[in-house]
Amino acid sequence: MEFITGVNRKETLEISELISGGWEGKTVTVNGAVHTIRDMGDVAFVVLRKREGLLQCVYEAGVTGFDLKTLKENAAVEVKGEVNREERAPGGIEIRLREIKVLTEPAAAMPIPISKWKLTSNLETILDLRPVSLRNIRERAKFKIQEGIIRGFRDFLYGEGFTEIHTPKIVSRGAEGGANIFKLDYFGKKAELAQSPQFYKQTMVGVYDRVYEAAPVFRAEKHNTKRHLNEYTSLDFEMGYIDGFEDVMAMEAGMLQYVMKLLETEYAKELKILNLTLPKTDRIPAVRFDEAKQKVSEKYNRPIRNPYDLEPEEEQLISRYFKEECDADFVFVTHYPSKKRPFYAMDDPADNTYTLSFDLLFRGIEITTGGQRIHDYDMLREKIKARGMSEEGMEHYLMIFKHGMPPHGGLGIGLERLTMKLVGEDNVRETTLFPRDLSRLEP
Amino acid sequence: MEFITGVNRKETLEISELISGGWEGKTVTVNGAVHTIRDMGDVAFVVLRKREGLLQCVYEAGVTGFDLKTLKENAAVEVKGEVNREERAPGGIEIRLREIKVLTEPAAAMPIPISKWKLTSNLETILDLRPVSLRNIRERAKFKIQEGIIRGFRDFLYGEGFTEIHTPKIVSRGAEGGANIFKLDYFGKKAELAQSPQFYKQTMVGVYDRVYEAAPVFRAEKHNTKRHLNEYTSLDFEMGYIDGFEDVMAMEAGMLQYVMKLLETEYAKELKILNLTLPKTDRIPAVRFDEAKQKVSEKYNRPIRNPYDLEPEEEQLISRYFKEECDADFVFVTHYPSKKRPFYAMDDPADNTYTLSFDLLFRGIEITTGGQRIHDYDMLREKIKARGMSEEGMEHYLMIFKHGMPPHGGLGIGLERLTMKLVGEDNVRETTLFPRDLSRLEP
C-alpha cells in the first residue's frame, strides 16, 4: 500500500517554463509530438508540437544519439538536449538534441498535411478527418478561443452573483414542443431532448435569483445552412429582480467586455496565430426591431416584405448599417414582434404587438436571443390560453409562478456561432469540434 | 437609438454589501422573496430570502408604511429601511422597514413549509415539488456545494494546462454500445446518447495533450438504486505523456485538495448551513484490488465470492477498513481485473489478468473510474480482436492511434455522487437538481 499525496511534478518542461526559466545552456528533458522534420543534411530541424505551441529542436549528426532516418512525423517522443537562445525559432529558444526516446510510433503517415500553416482541403474532408486535422496549429487555436469565451462567461457571472446549474437534457415530451424535437423512448415513456434549459433556468431564478448554465441543446431542425447545427452549446443565464430587459442586455454587454479582456490577456498567443482583431464592446447600439427594418430599407433601398419577421439578409444589413454608422460590431435589436416570440415572453405594455425582448447581432448574424419573461401567474395562464395552448405538461413550470416569482429575464447565446464570428469563419462547423448536422453524425 | 455600455449598477444592496459596507444607520433599498413573516403584534419580523442568505427586516406598526395583513409569504418585494446592528439576526444586521413595495404576489401558499430549517416530507414529495422545494435554505446550499466542486475541478485543471472541450452527446450507434444505451432516430440514421465522452476525450489528447469536459452523460441502466441515475454530470479528464496511471491518480488527488480548499474559503456559509466537515485529501491510500479484497475478507470475516468483481458491500467494507486503519475518507483501489474493464484499458504487463486502472472510493461508494489507456495502434487492434469485437464503427477512434498517440490516461467522476457523499446524503437524487431515474422523467 502507498499514499497518493498530490500532483506528480515531472522533470519534463513545458514551453512557458523553458522561455521564462533561465534554462539557457542547461540540459533539459521535453516531450511532444514530432510536428515536422526538416532534414538539411548534417543538421535537421525537428519541431515538436506541445500543448503551448511549437518547439524547435536541432538534430546534429554525431551529436544527437539517434538515427534520424528512423524518426517519424507524429511520433510521440521524449528528448534531452541543451537550451539555446535562437531568435528565429518560435518563442526565441531551441533545443540542441542529445537524445531522442520514441514513446509511440505512428502506424501510418497523416492523410492530410496537418503541419501546414493552414489546411487547404475542403471542409468536408477536414471534418471527416477531424480526429487528426484538429492537430493543425490554427485549427486547435480556434477552440482555445472558444475555451476563452466560455471561461470568461462563467468567471464574469460568478463575479456578478450567479449560481451555476445543471438541468436535465432528457425531458418529458410536451409543452414547448413543436416539430423540431428529437424524440426518444424513456423506459416506455415519451421523452425528448431538451431544446433549451428555459423552464429550468426560470425555475432556478426562484431559488438563487441569478443562475447560468453552459450545456448542450438539441434541435431537430431540417435546415442545412452554414449557421445551423442540430446540437450546440448554449450559454444561458437568467436573472431576477430586473427593472426591465435592458438589465439583461447590460449584463450581456458586461460579460462580452470581460470575455474580450480575458482573450486579450490570456489568449494572446491564439489571437496572434489566427491574426484576429477583437471587436469593440464598450458601446453596443440598441435599436428597435421596426426602426432597424426601416433604417436598412431606406439606406439600402430594400422593400420591407414582412414587417413582423427579420430575414437573414436583413440581419446582415442591420449589422452593416451599424458598422457604417457607428463602427459597431455588435447591435442589439429590441422589441421583437410578439407572434415571433414564445408564449413566456413579456409583451410590451405600451403596444402588445411587440415584446420586451431582444436579439444580439454580431457581424451579420444573431448570436443571442433574450428578454424579459412573464412573472405573473395569471398573466402567464392568460397568454397560454390566448395562444390556444394547453397547460397540460406544464404543471411544474406553472408551479413556480403560482408560488411567487420575481420579475426576471435572461438570454441564450450560441457558443459556436459566437466563436465563428469572432475567429472570422463563415460556417459554424468550422468552430464546432465534432459538428452534428442533417448529414453528419460522425466522427 | 441608445447605447448599452455594461452592467447596470443598482441602488438595491446585497447582503454582503450590507454587512461589509458601513451602512449602519443609513437608509437602504433591498429586494428579495418574503421567506417568513413572524407577527408579534406591534412588531413583526419579515425575513427576506436573497441569493446570499436570509435578511431580517423589522416591521413596526405606524412606522412602516404598509398594511402587514396584505403581505404574503413568497411575495417578491423591494423594501426601504434603516440598517441596524442586531447580533441575534443572521449576519448581525437587520433592516427597520419604512416602505414595502410588492413586485409579485404569489397566487397560492406553498404546498410544503419551505421556510422550515429542514424539509421533513419524504423524498418523493420533495422531488415532485422540486421547483419550489429547492427554495429551502438547506436544499439550495447542497447545490452551491456542487457548484464549488465543479468550479474547483475546472480552475485546478486550467492551472495544470488542461483545455476544456465540448463533445457531441448524440453519437452514431455502435462501438462501445451494449444494452444500456438510449437510442434515437437521427434523420433516418441510428443514433444514441453518449454514455461517456471516452473516445472524444482520448482523441483530443492528440490535439491538446491535456483536456477535460464537464457535461451530461446518459445511461439507460435499469437499476433503481440509491446510487444510480440515468442522466448525470460527468467530470472527465484525460492527460497525455503520463508515466503510468499513478499520474492520473495524483492529478485527481491534487484536484480534490484544490476543491476542498475552495469550498473552505468560498463556500464557508454553505458548509456551516449543512454542518459539514470536509474530508482529508492530503494522503489518499492506494491499494491493489486483490489485496483490498483479501484485507476486508480477513478483517471482517467475509468470504470472497468472486475474485474478479467488487460487490457494493465490499466497496463499503474497503472504505470502512481504510477509515479505521488510516483515518482515510478516500481510497484508490488499483489494478482492476481486465475482464471488468473496457477494451481500451491498458493491461498490466506484469500480469494481464489485471489492468493499470483504478477506482476511487469515497465513504463507501465508487465516485471515479480511471486508468491508463492503450496508446499503441497494433496493441489496440489485437485487444479488439481478442474480445471478439469488430472495428466497424470505430474507424474515427482508431484513426488517432494509426497516426500516433502519446501514452495517456484519464478518469470520469460522477458529480452528483461526489456531492452526495460530501454533503452526507445517501441517495444521489438528493444532490441532483432534477433527477432522471427509471420512474422519474419530471419535473
mmCIF file of N, CA, C and O in Angstrom, chain B residues 372-401:
data_model
loop_
_atom_site.group_PDB
_atom_site.id
_atom_site.type_symbol
_atom_site.label_atom_id
_atom_site.label_comp_id
_atom_site.label_asym_id
_atom_site.label_seq_id
_atom_site.Cartn_x
_atom_site.Cartn_y
_atom_site.Cartn_z
ATOM 1 N N GLN B 372 -4.872 3.970 -17.164
ATOM 2 C CA GLN B 372 -4.103 4.203 -18.386
ATOM 3 C C GLN B 372 -4.820 3.516 -19.542
ATOM 4 O O GLN B 372 -5.442 2.456 -19.370
ATOM 5 N N ARG B 373 -4.744 4.134 -20.742
ATOM 6 C CA ARG B 373 -5.375 3.563 -21.928
ATOM 7 C C ARG B 373 -4.301 2.964 -22.836
ATOM 8 O O ARG B 373 -3.135 3.400 -22.799
ATOM 9 N N ILE B 374 -4.695 2.053 -23.683
ATOM 10 C CA ILE B 374 -3.768 1.545 -24.700
ATOM 11 C C ILE B 374 -3.518 2.681 -25.692
ATOM 12 O O ILE B 374 -4.458 3.346 -26.128
ATOM 13 N N HIS B 375 -2.251 2.943 -26.024
ATOM 14 C CA HIS B 375 -1.968 4.009 -26.987
ATOM 15 C C HIS B 375 -1.357 3.479 -28.278
ATOM 16 O O HIS B 375 -1.206 4.211 -29.240
ATOM 17 N N ASP B 376 -0.990 2.199 -28.292
ATOM 18 C CA ASP B 376 -0.377 1.625 -29.481
ATOM 19 C C ASP B 376 -1.449 1.034 -30.405
ATOM 20 O O ASP B 376 -2.307 0.261 -29.974
ATOM 21 N N TYR B 377 -1.380 1.425 -31.669
ATOM 22 C CA TYR B 377 -2.377 1.032 -32.677
ATOM 23 C C TYR B 377 -2.523 -0.481 -32.765
ATOM 24 O O TYR B 377 -3.635 -1.020 -32.682
ATOM 25 N N ASP B 378 -1.405 -1.191 -32.905
ATOM 26 C CA ASP B 378 -1.472 -2.638 -33.075
ATOM 27 C C ASP B 378 -1.999 -3.337 -31.816
ATOM 28 O O ASP B 378 -2.808 -4.257 -31.895
ATOM 29 N N MET B 379 -1.517 -2.875 -30.669
ATOM 30 C CA MET B 379 -1.969 -3.482 -29.412
ATOM 31 C C MET B 379 -3.488 -3.324 -29.246
ATOM 32 O O MET B 379 -4.188 -4.239 -28.819
ATOM 33 N N LEU B 380 -3.988 -2.149 -29.636
ATOM 34 C CA LEU B 380 -5.420 -1.879 -29.502
ATOM 35 C C LEU B 380 -6.245 -2.785 -30.424
ATOM 36 O O LEU B 380 -7.248 -3.369 -30.017
ATOM 37 N N ARG B 381 -5.757 -2.917 -31.661
ATOM 38 C CA ARG B 381 -6.482 -3.764 -32.609
ATOM 39 C C ARG B 381 -6.467 -5.230 -32.174
ATOM 40 O O ARG B 381 -7.456 -5.942 -32.327
ATOM 41 N N GLU B 382 -5.360 -5.652 -31.590
ATOM 42 C CA GLU B 382 -5.293 -7.034 -31.091
ATOM 43 C C GLU B 382 -6.291 -7.268 -29.963
ATOM 44 O O GLU B 382 -6.946 -8.293 -29.893
ATOM 45 N N LYS B 383 -6.397 -6.256 -29.093
ATOM 46 C CA LYS B 383 -7.312 -6.400 -27.956
ATOM 47 C C LYS B 383 -8.760 -6.444 -28.439
ATOM 48 O O LYS B 383 -9.574 -7.214 -27.926
ATOM 49 N N ILE B 384 -9.060 -5.614 -29.435
ATOM 50 C CA ILE B 384 -10.410 -5.611 -30.013
ATOM 51 C C ILE B 384 -10.733 -6.989 -30.590
ATOM 52 O O ILE B 384 -11.805 -7.539 -30.362
ATOM 53 N N LYS B 385 -9.753 -7.534 -31.288
ATOM 54 C CA LYS B 385 -9.921 -8.848 -31.905
ATOM 55 C C LYS B 385 -10.082 -9.941 -30.833
ATOM 56 O O LYS B 385 -10.981 -10.777 -30.903
ATOM 57 N N ALA B 386 -9.212 -9.856 -29.823
ATOM 58 C CA ALA B 386 -9.237 -10.867 -28.760
ATOM 59 C C ALA B 386 -10.565 -10.877 -28.016
ATOM 60 O O ALA B 386 -10.999 -11.895 -27.482
ATOM 61 N N ARG B 387 -11.222 -9.705 -27.992
ATOM 62 C CA ARG B 387 -12.511 -9.625 -27.296
ATOM 63 C C ARG B 387 -13.674 -10.039 -28.193
ATOM 64 O O ARG B 387 -14.834 -9.968 -27.809
ATOM 65 N N GLY B 388 -13.340 -10.372 -29.428
ATOM 66 C CA GLY B 388 -14.393 -10.748 -30.366
ATOM 67 C C GLY B 388 -15.229 -9.566 -30.832
ATOM 68 O O GLY B 388 -16.363 -9.709 -31.268
ATOM 69 N N MET B 389 -14.653 -8.344 -30.709
ATOM 70 C CA MET B 389 -15.372 -7.148 -31.149
ATOM 71 C C MET B 389 -14.995 -6.827 -32.596
ATOM 72 O O MET B 389 -14.028 -7.376 -33.134
ATOM 73 N N SER B 390 -15.771 -5.946 -33.199
ATOM 74 C CA SER B 390 -15.495 -5.544 -34.568
ATOM 75 C C SER B 390 -14.963 -4.119 -34.606
ATOM 76 O O SER B 390 -15.291 -3.293 -33.745
ATOM 77 N N GLU B 391 -14.135 -3.830 -35.595
ATOM 78 C CA GLU B 391 -13.608 -2.466 -35.740
ATOM 79 C C GLU B 391 -14.625 -1.550 -36.409
ATOM 80 O O GLU B 391 -14.437 -0.334 -36.467
ATOM 81 N N GLU B 392 -15.682 -2.138 -36.905
ATOM 82 C CA GLU B 392 -16.695 -1.364 -37.622
ATOM 83 C C GLU B 392 -17.316 -0.314 -36.703
ATOM 84 O O GLU B 392 -17.717 -0.628 -35.582
ATOM 85 N N GLY B 393 -17.386 0.904 -37.178
ATOM 86 C CA GLY B 393 -17.937 1.982 -36.375
ATOM 87 C C GLY B 393 -16.880 2.638 -35.496
ATOM 88 O O GLY B 393 -17.149 3.631 -34.826
ATOM 89 N N MET B 394 -15.679 2.069 -35.476
ATOM 90 C CA MET B 394 -14.615 2.652 -34.647
ATOM 91 C C MET B 394 -13.521 3.288 -35.492
ATOM 92 O O MET B 394 -12.460 3.625 -34.956
ATOM 93 N N GLU B 395 -13.789 3.471 -36.765
ATOM 94 C CA GLU B 395 -12.753 3.973 -37.679
ATOM 95 C C GLU B 395 -12.174 5.310 -37.206
ATOM 96 O O GLU B 395 -10.957 5.522 -37.264
ATOM 97 N N HIS B 396 -13.049 6.210 -36.747
ATOM 98 C CA HIS B 396 -12.560 7.527 -36.335
ATOM 99 C C HIS B 396 -11.745 7.468 -35.048
ATOM 100 O O HIS B 396 -10.855 8.275 -34.834
ATOM 101 N N TYR B 397 -12.103 6.523 -34.207
ATOM 102 C CA TYR B 397 -11.347 6.328 -32.961
ATOM 103 C C TYR B 397 -9.985 5.719 -33.292
ATOM 104 O O TYR B 397 -8.946 6.205 -32.835
ATOM 105 N N LEU B 398 -9.988 4.703 -34.113
ATOM 106 C CA LEU B 398 -8.729 4.028 -34.451
ATOM 107 C C LEU B 398 -7.772 4.950 -35.206
ATOM 108 O O LEU B 398 -6.551 4.812 -35.124
ATOM 109 N N MET B 399 -8.360 5.906 -35.935
ATOM 110 C CA MET B 399 -7.553 6.854 -36.712
ATOM 111 C C MET B 399 -6.502 7.573 -35.854
ATOM 112 O O MET B 399 -5.377 7.814 -36.289
ATOM 113 N N ILE B 400 -6.877 7.897 -34.621
ATOM 114 C CA ILE B 400 -5.943 8.672 -33.790
ATOM 115 C C ILE B 400 -4.714 7.850 -33.416
ATOM 116 O O ILE B 400 -3.620 8.376 -33.291
ATOM 117 N N PHE B 401 -4.902 6.544 -33.260
ATOM 118 C CA PHE B 401 -3.772 5.677 -32.904
ATOM 119 C C PHE B 401 -2.912 5.379 -34.134
ATOM 120 O O PHE B 401 -1.693 5.327 -34.043
#
